[in-house]
XYZ file of C-alpha atoms in Angstrom:
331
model
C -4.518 -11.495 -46.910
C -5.125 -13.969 -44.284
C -8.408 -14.649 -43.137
C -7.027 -14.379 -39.381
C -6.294 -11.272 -39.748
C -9.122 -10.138 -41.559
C -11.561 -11.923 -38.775
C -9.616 -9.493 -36.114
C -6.628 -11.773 -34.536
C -3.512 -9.179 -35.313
C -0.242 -10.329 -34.503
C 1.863 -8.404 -31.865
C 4.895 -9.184 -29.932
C 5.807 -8.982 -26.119
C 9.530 -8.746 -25.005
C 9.747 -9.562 -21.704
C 12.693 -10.304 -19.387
C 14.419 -8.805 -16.439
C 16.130 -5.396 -16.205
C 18.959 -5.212 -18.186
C 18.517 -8.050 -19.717
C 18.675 -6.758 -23.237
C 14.568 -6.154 -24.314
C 15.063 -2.716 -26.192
C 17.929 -3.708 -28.184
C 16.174 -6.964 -28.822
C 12.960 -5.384 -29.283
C 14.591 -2.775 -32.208
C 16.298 -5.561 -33.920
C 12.692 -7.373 -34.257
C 11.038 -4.407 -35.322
C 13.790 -3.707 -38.049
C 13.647 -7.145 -39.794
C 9.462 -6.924 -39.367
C 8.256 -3.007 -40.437
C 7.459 -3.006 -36.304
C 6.897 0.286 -34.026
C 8.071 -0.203 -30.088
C 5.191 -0.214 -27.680
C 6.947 0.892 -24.177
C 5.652 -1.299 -21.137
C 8.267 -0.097 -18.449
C 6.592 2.038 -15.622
C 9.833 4.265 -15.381
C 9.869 4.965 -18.975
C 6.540 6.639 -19.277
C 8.071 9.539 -17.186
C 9.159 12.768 -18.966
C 12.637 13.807 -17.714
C 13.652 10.635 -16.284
C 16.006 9.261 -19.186
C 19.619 7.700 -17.297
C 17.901 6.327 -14.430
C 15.106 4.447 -16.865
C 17.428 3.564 -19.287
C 15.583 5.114 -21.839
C 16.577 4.525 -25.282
C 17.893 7.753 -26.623
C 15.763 9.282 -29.742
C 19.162 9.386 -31.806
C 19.450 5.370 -31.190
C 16.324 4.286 -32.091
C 16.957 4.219 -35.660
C 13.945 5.691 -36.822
C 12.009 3.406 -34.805
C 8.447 5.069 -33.463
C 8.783 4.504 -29.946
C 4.960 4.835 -28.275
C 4.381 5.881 -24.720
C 7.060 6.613 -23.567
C 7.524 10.113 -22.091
C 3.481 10.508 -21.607
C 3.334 11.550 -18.167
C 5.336 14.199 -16.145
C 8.469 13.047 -13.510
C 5.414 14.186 -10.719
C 2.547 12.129 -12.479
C 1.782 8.431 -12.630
C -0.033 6.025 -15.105
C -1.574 3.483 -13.507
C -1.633 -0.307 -14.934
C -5.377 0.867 -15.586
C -4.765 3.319 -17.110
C -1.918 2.369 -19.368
C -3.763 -0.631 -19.963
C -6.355 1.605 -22.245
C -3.643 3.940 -23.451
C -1.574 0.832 -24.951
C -4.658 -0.375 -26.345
C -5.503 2.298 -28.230
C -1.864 2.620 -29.622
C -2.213 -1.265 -30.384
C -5.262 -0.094 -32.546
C -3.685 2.548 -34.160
C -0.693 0.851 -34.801
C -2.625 -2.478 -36.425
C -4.333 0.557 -38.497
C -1.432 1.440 -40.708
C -0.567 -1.776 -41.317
C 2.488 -2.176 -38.835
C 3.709 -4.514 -35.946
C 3.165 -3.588 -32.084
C 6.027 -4.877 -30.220
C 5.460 -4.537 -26.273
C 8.785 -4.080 -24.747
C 9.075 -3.661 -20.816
C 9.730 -5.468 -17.959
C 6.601 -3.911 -15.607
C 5.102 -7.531 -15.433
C 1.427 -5.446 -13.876
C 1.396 -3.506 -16.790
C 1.979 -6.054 -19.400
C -1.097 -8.530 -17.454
C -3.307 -5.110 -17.252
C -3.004 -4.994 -21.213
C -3.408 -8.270 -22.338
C -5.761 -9.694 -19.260
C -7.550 -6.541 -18.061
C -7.924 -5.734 -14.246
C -10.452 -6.601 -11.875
C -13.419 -3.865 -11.070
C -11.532 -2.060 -8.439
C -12.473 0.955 -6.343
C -10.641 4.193 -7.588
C -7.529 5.428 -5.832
C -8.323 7.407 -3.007
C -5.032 10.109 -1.998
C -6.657 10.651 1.002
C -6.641 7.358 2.005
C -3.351 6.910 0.923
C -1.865 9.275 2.570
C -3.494 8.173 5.791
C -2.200 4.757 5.279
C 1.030 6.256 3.965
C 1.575 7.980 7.641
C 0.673 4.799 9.751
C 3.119 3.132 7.698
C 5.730 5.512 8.780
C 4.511 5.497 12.629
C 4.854 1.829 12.657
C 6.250 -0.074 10.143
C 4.616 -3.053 9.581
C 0.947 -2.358 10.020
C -0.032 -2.671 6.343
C 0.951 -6.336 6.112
C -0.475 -7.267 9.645
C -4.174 -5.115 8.502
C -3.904 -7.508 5.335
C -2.820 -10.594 6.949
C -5.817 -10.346 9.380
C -9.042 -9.230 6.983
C -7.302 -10.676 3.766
C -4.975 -13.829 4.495
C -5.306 -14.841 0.903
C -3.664 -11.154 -0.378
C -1.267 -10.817 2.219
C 0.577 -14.340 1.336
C 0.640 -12.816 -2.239
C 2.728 -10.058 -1.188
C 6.048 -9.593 -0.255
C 5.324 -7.625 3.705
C 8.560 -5.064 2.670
C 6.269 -4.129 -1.012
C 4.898 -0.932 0.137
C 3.343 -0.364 -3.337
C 1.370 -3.090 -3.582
C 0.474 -3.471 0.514
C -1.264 -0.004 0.101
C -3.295 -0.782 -2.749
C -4.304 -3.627 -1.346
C -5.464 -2.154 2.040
C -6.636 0.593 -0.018
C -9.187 -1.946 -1.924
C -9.732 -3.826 1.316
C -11.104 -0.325 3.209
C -13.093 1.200 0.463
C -14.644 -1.937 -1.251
C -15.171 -3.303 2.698
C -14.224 -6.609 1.106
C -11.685 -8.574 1.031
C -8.888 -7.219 -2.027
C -8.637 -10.954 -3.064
C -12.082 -11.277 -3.863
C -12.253 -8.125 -6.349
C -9.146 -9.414 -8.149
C -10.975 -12.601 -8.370
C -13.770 -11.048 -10.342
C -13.815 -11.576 -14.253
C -11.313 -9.094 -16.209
C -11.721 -7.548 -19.739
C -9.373 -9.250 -22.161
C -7.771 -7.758 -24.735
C -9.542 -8.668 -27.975
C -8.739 -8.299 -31.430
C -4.996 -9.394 -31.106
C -3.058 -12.593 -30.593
C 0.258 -11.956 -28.776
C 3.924 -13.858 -29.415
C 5.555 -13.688 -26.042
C 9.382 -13.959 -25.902
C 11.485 -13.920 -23.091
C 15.249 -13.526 -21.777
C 16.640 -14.907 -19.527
C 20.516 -14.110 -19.152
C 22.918 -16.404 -16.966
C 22.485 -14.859 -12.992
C 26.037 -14.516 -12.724
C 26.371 -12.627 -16.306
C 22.919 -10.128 -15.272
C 25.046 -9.390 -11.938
C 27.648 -8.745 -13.618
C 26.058 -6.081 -16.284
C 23.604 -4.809 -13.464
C 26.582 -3.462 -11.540
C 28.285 -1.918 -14.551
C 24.782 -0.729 -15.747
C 24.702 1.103 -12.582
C 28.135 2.220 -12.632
C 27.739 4.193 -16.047
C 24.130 5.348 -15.026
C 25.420 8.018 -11.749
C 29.138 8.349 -13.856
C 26.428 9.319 -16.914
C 24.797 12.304 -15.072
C 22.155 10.473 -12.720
C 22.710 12.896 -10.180
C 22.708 15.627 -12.435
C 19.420 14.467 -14.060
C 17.863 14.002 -10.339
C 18.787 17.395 -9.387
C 17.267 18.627 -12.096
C 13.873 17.139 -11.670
C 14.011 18.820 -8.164
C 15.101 22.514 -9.646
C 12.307 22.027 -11.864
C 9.439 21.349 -9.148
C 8.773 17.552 -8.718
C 8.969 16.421 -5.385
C 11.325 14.286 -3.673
C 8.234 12.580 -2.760
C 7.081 11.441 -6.520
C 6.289 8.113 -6.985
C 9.155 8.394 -10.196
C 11.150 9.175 -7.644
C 11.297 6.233 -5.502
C 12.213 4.194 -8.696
C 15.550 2.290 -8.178
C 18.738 4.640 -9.011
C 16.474 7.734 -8.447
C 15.958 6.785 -5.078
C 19.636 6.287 -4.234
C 20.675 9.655 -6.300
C 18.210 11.664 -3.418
C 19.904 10.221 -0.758
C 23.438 11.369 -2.123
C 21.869 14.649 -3.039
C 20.423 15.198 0.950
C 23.533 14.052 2.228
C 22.505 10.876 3.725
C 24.574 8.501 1.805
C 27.694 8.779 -0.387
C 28.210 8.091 -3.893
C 29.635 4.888 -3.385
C 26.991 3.715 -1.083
C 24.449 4.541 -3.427
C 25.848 2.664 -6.097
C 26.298 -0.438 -3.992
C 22.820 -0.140 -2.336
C 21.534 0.384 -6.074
C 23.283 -2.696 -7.220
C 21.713 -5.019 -4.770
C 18.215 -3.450 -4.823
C 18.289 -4.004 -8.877
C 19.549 -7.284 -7.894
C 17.039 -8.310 -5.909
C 14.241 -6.729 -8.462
C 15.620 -8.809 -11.161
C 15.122 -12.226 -9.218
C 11.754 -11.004 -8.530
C 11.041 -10.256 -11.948
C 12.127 -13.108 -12.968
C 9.989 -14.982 -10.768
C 7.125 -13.069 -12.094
C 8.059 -13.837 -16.245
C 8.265 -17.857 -15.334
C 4.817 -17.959 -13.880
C 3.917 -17.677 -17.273
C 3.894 -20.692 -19.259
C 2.952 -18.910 -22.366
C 6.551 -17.505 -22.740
C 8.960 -18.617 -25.246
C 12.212 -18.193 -23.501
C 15.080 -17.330 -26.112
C 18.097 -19.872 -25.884
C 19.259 -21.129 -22.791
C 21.142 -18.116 -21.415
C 21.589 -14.889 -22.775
C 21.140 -10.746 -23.060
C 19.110 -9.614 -26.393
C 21.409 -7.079 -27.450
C 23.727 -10.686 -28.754
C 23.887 -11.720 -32.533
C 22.800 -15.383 -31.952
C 19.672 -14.449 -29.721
C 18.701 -11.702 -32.560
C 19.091 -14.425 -34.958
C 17.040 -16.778 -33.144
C 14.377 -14.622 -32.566
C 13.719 -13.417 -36.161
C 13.864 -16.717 -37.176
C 10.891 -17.748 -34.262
C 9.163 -14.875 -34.917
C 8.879 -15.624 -39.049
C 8.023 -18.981 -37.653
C 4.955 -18.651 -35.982
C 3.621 -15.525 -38.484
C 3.382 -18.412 -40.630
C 2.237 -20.658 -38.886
C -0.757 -18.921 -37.333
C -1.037 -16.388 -40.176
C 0.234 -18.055 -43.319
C 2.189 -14.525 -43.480
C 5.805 -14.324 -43.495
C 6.992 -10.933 -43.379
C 10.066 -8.442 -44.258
C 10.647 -5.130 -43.502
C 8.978 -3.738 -46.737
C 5.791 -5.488 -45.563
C 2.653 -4.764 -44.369
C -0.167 -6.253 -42.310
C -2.726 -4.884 -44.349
């Protein structure tokens, strides 16, 4: 055995990309060829119930694969990057116990940084508070960003003034810490130890993503998304549910209230994808830690499997002196 891995430093992948860029398929070719188990990192996919809108893979295409947290949390709850960060952790552990290979696949870029970097000490989320700040939103739209732009200049130019999610939070730090949000993400974080992670990336052509986001999209409300959204509702989550405001889902309740038509909600779900793809993007290439398969390219094609398994057998031996098949072990 190698003496990394017997001092602690356990190899683990990270598939990272945009949506539809190909991760899952990518992610079950890799753990195929290495004896690996899927470690889900998409926010969307933790959810119980919400399966076309997610793109979950279904359980009779994951080839046998264990597929870890996804489906932990109901269509009304929500796992923070916090809190997922200690759940994935502890499935890391278990994982590395029997001798297997985590492989991270998601695009939630916060949930992937909570796990491997740790958060900042942050004050607890406060509903009250939210809600309060939730309802002056909806008065006047607009007054999170100017609140942030005027006690926490730093934050606010770090966030887009339209990201509702993250404007809250940060006011929400801002008013309960009574400092500035910037300055408690600035504090020192709690790394994840034990592990040394292989980060590889897609990045598909932008006219080719376009292209499969709109016929993603397409299949997803011709595939039942409407049907699965009205569901949810008949079964008691609220329209209101965080899951709920995901893209697709969002779109299906406006068909379902009768504020927009099919159509429209397929075009307004193209272009919001869209746009969450760029920004994703511009998220992953921050990083410079990344290796970026190819030059172009969706995971799901022969070439970029190939390349990847051969990468991937690459640097287990270089950093581990391990080269592995799928009849081995870490142990």
């Amino acid at each position: 055995m190698n003496q990394q891995i017997k001092a602690g430093l356990y190899p683990f992948l990270v598939i990272l990309g945009p949506t539809g860029s190909g991760k899952s398929e990518l992610g079950l070719a890799l753990a195929e060829e290495f004896s690996g188990e899927i470690v889900n990192s998409d926010s969307v996919q933790v959810h119980r119930g919400l399966d076309i809108g997610s793109a979950k893979t279904p359980p009779e295409k994951r080839r046998g694969i264990p597929h870890r947290l996804l489906d932990v949390v109901g269509p009304d709850g929500e796992l923070t990057a916090g809190a997922y960060a200690r759940e994935a952790r502890t499935v890391l552990a278990d994982v590395r116990a029997r001798g297997k290979l985590p492989i991270v696949v998601g695009g939630t870029g916060f949930y992937v940084r909570a796990l491997l970097e740790g958060l900042s000490p942050a004050p607890e989320r406060d509903p009250e508070l939210r809600a309060r700040l939730a309802r002056l939103e909806n008065r006047r739209t607009g007054v999170l960003y100017r609140f942030l732009r005027r006690h926490d200049p730093k934050a606010a130019g770090q966030i887009h003034p339209n990201d509702i999610q993250k404007l809250t939070r940060a006011v929400e730090m801002t008013v309960s810490a009574r400092r500035a949000a910037s300055e408690i993400q600035s504090e020192p974080r709690t790394e994840l130890k034990g592990f040394s992670a292989l980060k590889i990336g897609l990045a598909p052509r932008r006219e080719d993503l376009r292209r499969h986001i709109n016929e993603r999209t397409e299949r997803m409300f011709a595939n039942g998304l409407l049907e699965e959204t009205r569901a949810l509702l008949a079964a008691g989550c609220p329209p209101e549910a965080k899951a709920l405001q995901a893209l697709g889902y969002r779109q299906a309740l406006k068909v379902l209230s009768g504020h927009m038509s099919v159509t429209e909600a397929i075009i307004e779900c193209q272009q919001k994808t869209r746009q969450y793809a760029k920004r994703q993007m511009t998220w992953f290439r921050r990083d410079p830690g990344i290796h970026w398969l190819g030059l172009s390219g969706f995971g799901m094609e022969l070439s970029l499997k190939r390349e990847a398994i051969v990468f991937t057998r690459q640097w287990l031996m270089s950093v581990y002196g391990y080269s592995l098949s799928n009849s081995e072990q870490l142990k």
